[in-house]
XYZ file of C-alpha atoms in Angstrom:
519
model
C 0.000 0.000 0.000
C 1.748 3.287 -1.202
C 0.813 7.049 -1.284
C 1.818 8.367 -4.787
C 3.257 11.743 -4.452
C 1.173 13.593 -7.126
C -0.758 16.457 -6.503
C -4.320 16.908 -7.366
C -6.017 19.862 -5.736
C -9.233 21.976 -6.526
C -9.737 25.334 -5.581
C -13.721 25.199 -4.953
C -15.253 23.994 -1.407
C -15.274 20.634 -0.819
C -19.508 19.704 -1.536
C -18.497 20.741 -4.898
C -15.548 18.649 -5.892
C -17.263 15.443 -7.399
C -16.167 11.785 -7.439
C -15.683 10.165 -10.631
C -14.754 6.628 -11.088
C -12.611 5.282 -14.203
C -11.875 1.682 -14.960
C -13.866 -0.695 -12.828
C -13.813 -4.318 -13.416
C -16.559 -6.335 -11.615
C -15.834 -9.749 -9.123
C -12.081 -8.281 -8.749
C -10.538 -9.185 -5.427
C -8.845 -6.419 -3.980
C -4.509 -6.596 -3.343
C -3.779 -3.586 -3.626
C -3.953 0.552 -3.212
C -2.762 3.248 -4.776
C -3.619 6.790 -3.453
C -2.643 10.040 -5.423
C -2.758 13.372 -4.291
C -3.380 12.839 -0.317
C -0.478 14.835 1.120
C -1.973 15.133 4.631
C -4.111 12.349 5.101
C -2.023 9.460 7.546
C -1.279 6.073 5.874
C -2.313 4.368 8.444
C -6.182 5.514 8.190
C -5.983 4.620 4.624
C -4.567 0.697 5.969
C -6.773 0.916 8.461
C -9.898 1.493 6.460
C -9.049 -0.922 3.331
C -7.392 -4.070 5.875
C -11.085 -5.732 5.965
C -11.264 -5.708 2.848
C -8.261 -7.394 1.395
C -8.347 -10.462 -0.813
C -11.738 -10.347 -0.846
C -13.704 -9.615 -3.964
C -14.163 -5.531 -3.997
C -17.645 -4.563 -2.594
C -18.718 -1.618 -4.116
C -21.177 -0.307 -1.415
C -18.335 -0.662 1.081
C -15.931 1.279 -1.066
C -18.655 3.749 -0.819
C -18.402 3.511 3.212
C -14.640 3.983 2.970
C -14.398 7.033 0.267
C -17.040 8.782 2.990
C -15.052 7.547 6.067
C -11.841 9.625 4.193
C -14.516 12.423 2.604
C -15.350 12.581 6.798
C -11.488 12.547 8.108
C -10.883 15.816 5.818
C -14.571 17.251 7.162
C -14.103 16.956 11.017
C -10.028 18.616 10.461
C -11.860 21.824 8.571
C -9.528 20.213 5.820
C -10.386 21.511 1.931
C -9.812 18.055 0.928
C -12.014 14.720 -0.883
C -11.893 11.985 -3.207
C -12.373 13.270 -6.359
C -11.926 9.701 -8.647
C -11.235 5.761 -7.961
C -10.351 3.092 -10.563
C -10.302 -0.585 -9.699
C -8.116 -2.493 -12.360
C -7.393 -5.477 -13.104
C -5.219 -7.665 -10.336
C -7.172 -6.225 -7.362
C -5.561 -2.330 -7.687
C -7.421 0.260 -6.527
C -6.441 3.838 -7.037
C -7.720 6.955 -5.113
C -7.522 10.472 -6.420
C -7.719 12.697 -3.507
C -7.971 16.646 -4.376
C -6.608 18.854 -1.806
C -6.392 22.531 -1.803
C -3.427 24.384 -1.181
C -3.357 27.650 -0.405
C -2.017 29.661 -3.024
C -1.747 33.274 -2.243
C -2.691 35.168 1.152
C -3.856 38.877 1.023
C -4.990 41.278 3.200
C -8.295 43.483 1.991
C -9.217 46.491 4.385
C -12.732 47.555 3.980
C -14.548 50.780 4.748
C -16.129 51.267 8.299
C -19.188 52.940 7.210
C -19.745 51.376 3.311
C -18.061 48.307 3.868
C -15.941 49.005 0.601
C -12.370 48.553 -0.301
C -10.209 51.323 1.366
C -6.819 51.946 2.109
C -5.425 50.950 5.680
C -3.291 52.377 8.191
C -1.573 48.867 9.088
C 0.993 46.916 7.079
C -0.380 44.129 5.818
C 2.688 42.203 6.634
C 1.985 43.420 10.418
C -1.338 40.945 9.914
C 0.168 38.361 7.596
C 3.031 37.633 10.435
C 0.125 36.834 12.672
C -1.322 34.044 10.554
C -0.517 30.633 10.900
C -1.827 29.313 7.427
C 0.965 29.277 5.094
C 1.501 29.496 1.764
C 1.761 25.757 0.144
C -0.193 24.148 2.837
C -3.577 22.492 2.322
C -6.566 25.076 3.684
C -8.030 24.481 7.164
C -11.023 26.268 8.202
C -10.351 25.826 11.549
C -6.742 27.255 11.423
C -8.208 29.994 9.635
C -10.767 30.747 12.116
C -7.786 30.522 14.815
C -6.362 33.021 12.549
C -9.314 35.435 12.650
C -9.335 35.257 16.709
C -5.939 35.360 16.373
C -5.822 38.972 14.657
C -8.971 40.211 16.518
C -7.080 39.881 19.916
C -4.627 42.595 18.446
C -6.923 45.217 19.450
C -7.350 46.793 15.927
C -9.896 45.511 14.193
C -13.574 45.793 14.499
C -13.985 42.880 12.166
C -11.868 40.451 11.028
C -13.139 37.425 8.669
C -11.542 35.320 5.893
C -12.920 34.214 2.088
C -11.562 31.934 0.247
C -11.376 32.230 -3.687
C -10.181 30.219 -7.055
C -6.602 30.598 -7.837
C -5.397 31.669 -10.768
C -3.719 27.849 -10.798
C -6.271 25.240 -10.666
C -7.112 23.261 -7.866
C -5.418 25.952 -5.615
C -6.810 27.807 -3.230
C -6.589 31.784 -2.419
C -7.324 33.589 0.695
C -8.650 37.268 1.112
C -8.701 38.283 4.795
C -10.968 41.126 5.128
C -10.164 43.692 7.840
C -12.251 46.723 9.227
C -10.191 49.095 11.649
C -10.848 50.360 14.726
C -10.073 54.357 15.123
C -6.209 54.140 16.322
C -6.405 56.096 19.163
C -7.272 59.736 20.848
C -7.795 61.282 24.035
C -9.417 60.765 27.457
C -10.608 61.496 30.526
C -12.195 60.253 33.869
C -12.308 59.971 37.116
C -12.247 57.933 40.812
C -11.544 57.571 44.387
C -7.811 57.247 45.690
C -6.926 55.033 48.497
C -4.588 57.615 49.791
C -5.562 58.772 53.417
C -5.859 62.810 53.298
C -8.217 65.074 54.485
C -10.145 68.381 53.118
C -13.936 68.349 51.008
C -12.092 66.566 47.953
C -10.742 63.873 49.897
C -9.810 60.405 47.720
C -10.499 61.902 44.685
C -8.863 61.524 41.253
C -8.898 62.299 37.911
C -7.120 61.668 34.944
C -6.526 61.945 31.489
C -4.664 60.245 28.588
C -3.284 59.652 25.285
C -3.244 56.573 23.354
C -2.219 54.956 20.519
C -2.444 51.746 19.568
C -1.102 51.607 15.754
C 1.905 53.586 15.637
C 3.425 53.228 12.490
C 1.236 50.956 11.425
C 2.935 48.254 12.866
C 0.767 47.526 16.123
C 2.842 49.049 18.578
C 1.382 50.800 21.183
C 1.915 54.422 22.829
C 0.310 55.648 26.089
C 0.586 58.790 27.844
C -1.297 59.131 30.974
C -1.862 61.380 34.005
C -3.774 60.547 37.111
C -3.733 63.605 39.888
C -5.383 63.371 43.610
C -4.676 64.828 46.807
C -1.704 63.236 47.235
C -1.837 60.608 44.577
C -0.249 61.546 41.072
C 1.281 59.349 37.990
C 2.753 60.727 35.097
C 3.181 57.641 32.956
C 4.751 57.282 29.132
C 4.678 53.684 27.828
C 5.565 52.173 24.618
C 5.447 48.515 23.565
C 5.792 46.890 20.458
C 4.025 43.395 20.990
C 6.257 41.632 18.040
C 9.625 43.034 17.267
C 10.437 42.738 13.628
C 12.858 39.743 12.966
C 12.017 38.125 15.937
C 10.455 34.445 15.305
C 9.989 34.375 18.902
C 7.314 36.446 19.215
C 9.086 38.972 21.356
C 7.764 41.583 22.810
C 9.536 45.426 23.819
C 8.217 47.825 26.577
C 9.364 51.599 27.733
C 8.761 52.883 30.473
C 8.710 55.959 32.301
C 6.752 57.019 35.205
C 6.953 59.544 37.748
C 4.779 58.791 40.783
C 3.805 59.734 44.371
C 1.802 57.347 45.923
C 0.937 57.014 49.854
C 3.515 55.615 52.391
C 0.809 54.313 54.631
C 1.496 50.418 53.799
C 4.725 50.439 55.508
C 5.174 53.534 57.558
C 1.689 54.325 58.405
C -0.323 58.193 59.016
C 2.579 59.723 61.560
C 2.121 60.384 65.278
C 0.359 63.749 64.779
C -2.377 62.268 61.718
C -0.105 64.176 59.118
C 1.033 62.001 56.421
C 3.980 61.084 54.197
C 4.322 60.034 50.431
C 6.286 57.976 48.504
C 7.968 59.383 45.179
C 9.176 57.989 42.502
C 10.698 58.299 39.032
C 11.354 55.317 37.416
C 12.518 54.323 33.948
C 13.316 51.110 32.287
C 12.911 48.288 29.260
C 10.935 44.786 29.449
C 11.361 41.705 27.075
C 8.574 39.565 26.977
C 8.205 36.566 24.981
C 6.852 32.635 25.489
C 8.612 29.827 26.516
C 6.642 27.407 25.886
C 2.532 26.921 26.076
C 1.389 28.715 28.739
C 4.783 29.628 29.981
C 5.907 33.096 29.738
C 9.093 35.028 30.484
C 9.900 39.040 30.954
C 13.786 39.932 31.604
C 14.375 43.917 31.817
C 16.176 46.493 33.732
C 14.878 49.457 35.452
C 16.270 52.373 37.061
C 14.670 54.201 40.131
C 15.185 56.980 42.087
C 13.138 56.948 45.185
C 12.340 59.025 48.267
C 10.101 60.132 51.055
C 7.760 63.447 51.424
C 6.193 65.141 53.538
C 2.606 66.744 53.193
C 4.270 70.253 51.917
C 6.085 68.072 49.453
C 9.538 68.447 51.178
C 12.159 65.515 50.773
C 12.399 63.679 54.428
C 15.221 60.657 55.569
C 12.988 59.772 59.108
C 9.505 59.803 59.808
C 7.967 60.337 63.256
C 9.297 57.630 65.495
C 12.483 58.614 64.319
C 12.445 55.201 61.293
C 14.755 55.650 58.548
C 12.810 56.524 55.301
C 15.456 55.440 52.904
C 18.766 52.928 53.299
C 21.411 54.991 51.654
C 20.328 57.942 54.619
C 19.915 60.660 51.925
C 16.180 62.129 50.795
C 16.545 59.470 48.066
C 17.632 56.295 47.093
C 18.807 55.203 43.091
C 19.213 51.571 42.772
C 19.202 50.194 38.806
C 17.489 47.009 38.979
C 17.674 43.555 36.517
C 14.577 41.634 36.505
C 13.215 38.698 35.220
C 9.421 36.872 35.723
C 8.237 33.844 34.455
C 4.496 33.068 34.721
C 2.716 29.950 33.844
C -1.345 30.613 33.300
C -3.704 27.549 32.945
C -7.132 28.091 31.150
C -6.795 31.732 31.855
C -9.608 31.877 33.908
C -9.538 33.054 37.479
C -10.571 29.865 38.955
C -7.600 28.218 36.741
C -3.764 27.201 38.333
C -1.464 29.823 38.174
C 2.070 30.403 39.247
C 4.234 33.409 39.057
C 7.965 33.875 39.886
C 9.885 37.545 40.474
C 13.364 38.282 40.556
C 15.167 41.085 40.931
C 18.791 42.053 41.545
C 19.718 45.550 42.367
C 23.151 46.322 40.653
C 25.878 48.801 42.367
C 27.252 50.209 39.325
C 27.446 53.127 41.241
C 28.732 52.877 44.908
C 25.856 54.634 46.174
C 23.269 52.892 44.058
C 21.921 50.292 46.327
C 22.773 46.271 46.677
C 20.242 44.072 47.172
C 18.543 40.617 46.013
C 14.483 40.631 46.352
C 12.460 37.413 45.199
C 8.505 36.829 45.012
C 6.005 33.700 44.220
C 2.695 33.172 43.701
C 0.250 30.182 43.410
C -3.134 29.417 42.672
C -5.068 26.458 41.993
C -8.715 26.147 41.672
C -11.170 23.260 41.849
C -14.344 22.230 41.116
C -16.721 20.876 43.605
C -20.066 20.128 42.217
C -21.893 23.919 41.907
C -18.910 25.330 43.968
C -15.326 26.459 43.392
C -12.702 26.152 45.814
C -9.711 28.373 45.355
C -6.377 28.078 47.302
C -3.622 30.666 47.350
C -0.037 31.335 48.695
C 2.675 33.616 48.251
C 5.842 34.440 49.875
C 8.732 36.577 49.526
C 12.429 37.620 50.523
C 14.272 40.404 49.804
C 18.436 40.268 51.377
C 21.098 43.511 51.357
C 20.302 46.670 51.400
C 16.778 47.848 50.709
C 14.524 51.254 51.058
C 12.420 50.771 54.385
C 9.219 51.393 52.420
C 9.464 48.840 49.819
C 9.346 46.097 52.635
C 6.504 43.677 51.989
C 3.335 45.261 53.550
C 0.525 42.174 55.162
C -2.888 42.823 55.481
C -5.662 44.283 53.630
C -7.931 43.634 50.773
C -5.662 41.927 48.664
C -3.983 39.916 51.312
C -4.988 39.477 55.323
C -8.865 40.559 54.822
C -9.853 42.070 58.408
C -6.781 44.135 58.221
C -6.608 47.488 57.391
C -3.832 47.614 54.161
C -0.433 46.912 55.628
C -1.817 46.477 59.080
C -0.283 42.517 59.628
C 3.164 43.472 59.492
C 5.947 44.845 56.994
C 8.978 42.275 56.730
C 12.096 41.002 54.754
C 10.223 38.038 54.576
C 6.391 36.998 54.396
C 4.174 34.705 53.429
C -0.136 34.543 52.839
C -2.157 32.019 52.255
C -5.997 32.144 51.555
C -8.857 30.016 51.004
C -12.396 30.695 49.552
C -15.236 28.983 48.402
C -17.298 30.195 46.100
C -20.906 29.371 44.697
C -23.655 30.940 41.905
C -26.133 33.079 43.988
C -28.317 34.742 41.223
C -27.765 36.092 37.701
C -23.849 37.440 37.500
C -23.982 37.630 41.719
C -21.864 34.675 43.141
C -21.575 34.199 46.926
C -17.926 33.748 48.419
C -16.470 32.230 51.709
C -12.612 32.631 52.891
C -9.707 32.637 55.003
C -6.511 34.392 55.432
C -3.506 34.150 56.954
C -0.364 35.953 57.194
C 3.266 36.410 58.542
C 6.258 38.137 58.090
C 8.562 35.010 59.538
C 9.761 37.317 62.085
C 11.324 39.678 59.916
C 10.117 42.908 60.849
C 12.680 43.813 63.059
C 15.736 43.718 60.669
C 13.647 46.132 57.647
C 15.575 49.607 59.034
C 14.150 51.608 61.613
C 12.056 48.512 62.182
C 8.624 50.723 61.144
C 6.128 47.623 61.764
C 6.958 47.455 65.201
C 7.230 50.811 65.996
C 3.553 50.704 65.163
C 3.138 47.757 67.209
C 2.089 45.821 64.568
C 1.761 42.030 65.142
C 3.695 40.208 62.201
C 1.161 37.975 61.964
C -2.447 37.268 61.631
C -5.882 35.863 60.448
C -9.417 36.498 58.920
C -12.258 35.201 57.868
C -15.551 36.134 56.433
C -17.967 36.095 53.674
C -18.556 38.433 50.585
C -20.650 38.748 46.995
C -18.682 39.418 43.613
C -20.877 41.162 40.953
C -19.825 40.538 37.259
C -18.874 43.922 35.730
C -17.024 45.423 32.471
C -14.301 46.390 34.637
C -14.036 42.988 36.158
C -15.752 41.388 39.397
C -17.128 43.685 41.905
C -16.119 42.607 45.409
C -17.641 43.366 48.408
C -16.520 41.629 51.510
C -17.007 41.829 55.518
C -14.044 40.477 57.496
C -13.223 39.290 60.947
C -9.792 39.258 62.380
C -8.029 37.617 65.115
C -7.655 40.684 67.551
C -11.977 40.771 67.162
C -11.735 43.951 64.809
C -14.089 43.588 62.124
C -14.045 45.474 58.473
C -15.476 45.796 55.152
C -13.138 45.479 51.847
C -14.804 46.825 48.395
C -12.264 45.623 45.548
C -12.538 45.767 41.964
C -11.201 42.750 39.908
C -9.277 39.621 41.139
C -7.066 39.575 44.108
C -3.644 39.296 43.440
């Protein structure tokens, strides 16, 4: 049994491509096959199917069942592929013809928004063709194309996205016109929100902002944001670029700039001071990320970052101690530069929240300069859900350590929504080292409204004391600690809606509104 390695392929869907049969001699017994043209279809289907049959005389109305059996192995694959002739000759040979279309030509057609007519777009086509896995030379699959349609969709810009295939100019081939409709590539914006900064005044925990985006630049789907966010005594000034593919790269690569310059509250670690004032956290920070796969649904980011970091107070002066007399910063100046390598690798299951996850952080502060500080921080998260009839149970932990010499506010801050719920945000402890686990069960209450059940704990592994100025227990803080309690999430564009009510082991008690999943 052979497959000959002639090519016979049509360029028309596959109801259309008929069967034919040539030279058929009756009461033959069948020895033999031949099959022509079948470039994709396995061998061992084809021995598979004929085997009963051998040496017996040839039963037309269970060549019939075979030809549909192969007609129905192209069908189920989305495969532009059938028999298109048999012959049975004399001695027992049968030959198959199978026709299978190769794709002959790709091209990309942009059409109008508003008339749905030809146009001229703002991408390179190549930018969409490198996306595509249906290659030139390859026999048509509708469902590779249809990966290919999601595939471009999830670039972010496209309002429609759909693919037609035509005759070739070569018959039997196969040629494929993606059609594209473009989203607008960008503009302004503005909004608003609610700050979780602790200030005081008619406007407090307000916030506004307002950006700039564009997601085509150059036509070659990279991506440019410029953003402001202002509160009382929040504020981010943010610039990033990223080019999701980087041209040459047939790793799918990704590149990412940033720079940021932010003040953000120091209440995680250091607290409001003795007297209710308050200090702030600023930083300017600016860096490059590489991001690219490792393998499915393993990905990896390497990068390097420089920041330059400090305490304020509430006039906006640079401070080194706050009010128990707690270093603010390691190097004992109003700021602190350290340049920073790191790399991440994240494995994601079905992507959904209830899915296993694991994350990994590393990253090494480098003393190019002697003053830049020296230190070695590393982070890991887990997550694995389960089904239990109706329910979902969901288990968490992360932990942390960070060695050398570190700024006293980025210790690792326990407690609060995202991690000890009961526990006002940072509340637990701040630490070298830490660790959290959780617990909840969750179950369908009515429409999008799901109820939820948990447990936290948390601990810094007695750490506290050698972060600088030890600032958690100045504050008395306990390095470690529980809650429990119950909640509703709410389905919402912007992600889950969650609204919990905690209880914690010192019998405080406290409500935690969060928007989207918990870290």
């Amino acid at each position: 049994m052979s497959t000959g390695s002639s090519i016979a392929v049509t360029s028309l869907p596959v109801c259309l491509w008929p069967l034919t049969r040539g030279m058929v001699e009756p009461n033959q017994e069948f020895h033999g096959l031949v099959c022509e043209g079948a470039n994709v279809l396995p061998s061992k289907f084809l021995e598979d199917a004929f085997r009963e049959g051998h040496g017996k005389v040839v039963n037309l109305k269970r060549l019939d069942e075979v030809i549909n059996s192969i007609n129905g192995w192209y069908m189920e694959r989305g495969l532009f592929g059938l028999v298109s002739g048999v012959d049975i000759f004399s001695g027992g040979i049968i030959r198959l013809q199978v026709a299978e279309a190769e794709v002959n030509n790709i091209s990309i057609r942009f059409l109008d928004r508003k008339t749905g007519e030809p146009t001229k777009g703002k991408t390179k086509p190549e930018t969409i063709l490198r996306q595509l896995t249906t290659k030139k030379g390859q026999v048509y699959s509708m469902l590779q194309g249809k990966r290919d349609v999601d595939t471009v969709s999830t670039m972010g810009l496209m309002a429609d996205v759909s693919i037609i295939p035509q005759p070739a100019g070569d018959a039997g081939k196969v040629d494929l016109v993606m059609n594209v409709v473009e989203r607008p590539s960008g503009g302004f914006s503005a909004g608003g929100g609610i700050s979780s900064g602790i200030t005081s005044g008619p406007l407090s925990g307000l916030i506004g902002s307002f950006a700039y985006s564009h997601r085509n630049l150059f036509g070659r789907n990279q991506k440019l944001n410029i953003s402001l966010e202002r509160g009382q005594i929040d504020s981010i000034f943010r610039i990033n670029y990223t080019d999701p593919w980087i041209e040459g790269d047939d790793k799918r690569t990704s590149r990412t700039i940033i720079i940021q310059n932010s003040r953000t509250p120091g209440t995680l670690v250091h607290g409001n001071q003795h007297d209710n004032s308050s200090l702030s956290i600023g930083r300017v920070t600016a860096g490059i990320e590489f991001s690219r796969p490792l393998r499915p649904k393993w990905s990896g980011t390497a990068g390097l970052i420089f920041q330059h970091a400090g305490a304020r107070d509430e006039k906006g002066n640079p401070i080194i101690k706050d009010f128990y007399g707690s270093p603010l910063t390691a190097s004992g100046k109003p700021y602190d530069d350290m340049l920073v390598a790191k790399f991440e690798c994240v494995y994601t299951g079905s992507g959904d929240q209830g899915s296993s996850m694991f994350a990994f952080n590393m990253e090494q502060g480098l003393p190019v300069m002697p003053e830049w500080l020296f230190f070695n921080r590393v982070n890991a998260r887990a997550r694995k859900g389960v089904e239990i009839g109706p329910t979902r149970l969901l288990l968490s932990l992360s932990g942390g350590k960070v060695v050398g010499s570190f700024s006293p506010h980025e210790a690792f801050a326990i407690g609060g929504t995202n991690s000890v719920r009961g526990y006002e945000e940072g509340a637990v402890g701040s630490g070298r080292s830490y660790v959290v686990g959780s617990s909840e069960v969750s179950f369908p209450m009515l429409g999008p409204v799901e109820g939820v059940i948990f447990a936290d704990y948390g601990h810094d592994l007695w750490s506290g004391p050698s972060v600088p100025g030890d600032p958690a227990g100045a504050r008395y803080k306990p390095g470690s600690g529980y809650g429990y309690g119950f909640g509703i999430r709410v389905d919402s564009p912007l992600g889950p809606l969650r609204l919990e009510y905690a209880f914690n082991d010192r019998q405080a008690k406290r409500f935690h509104f969060g928007v989207g999943h918990r870290n």
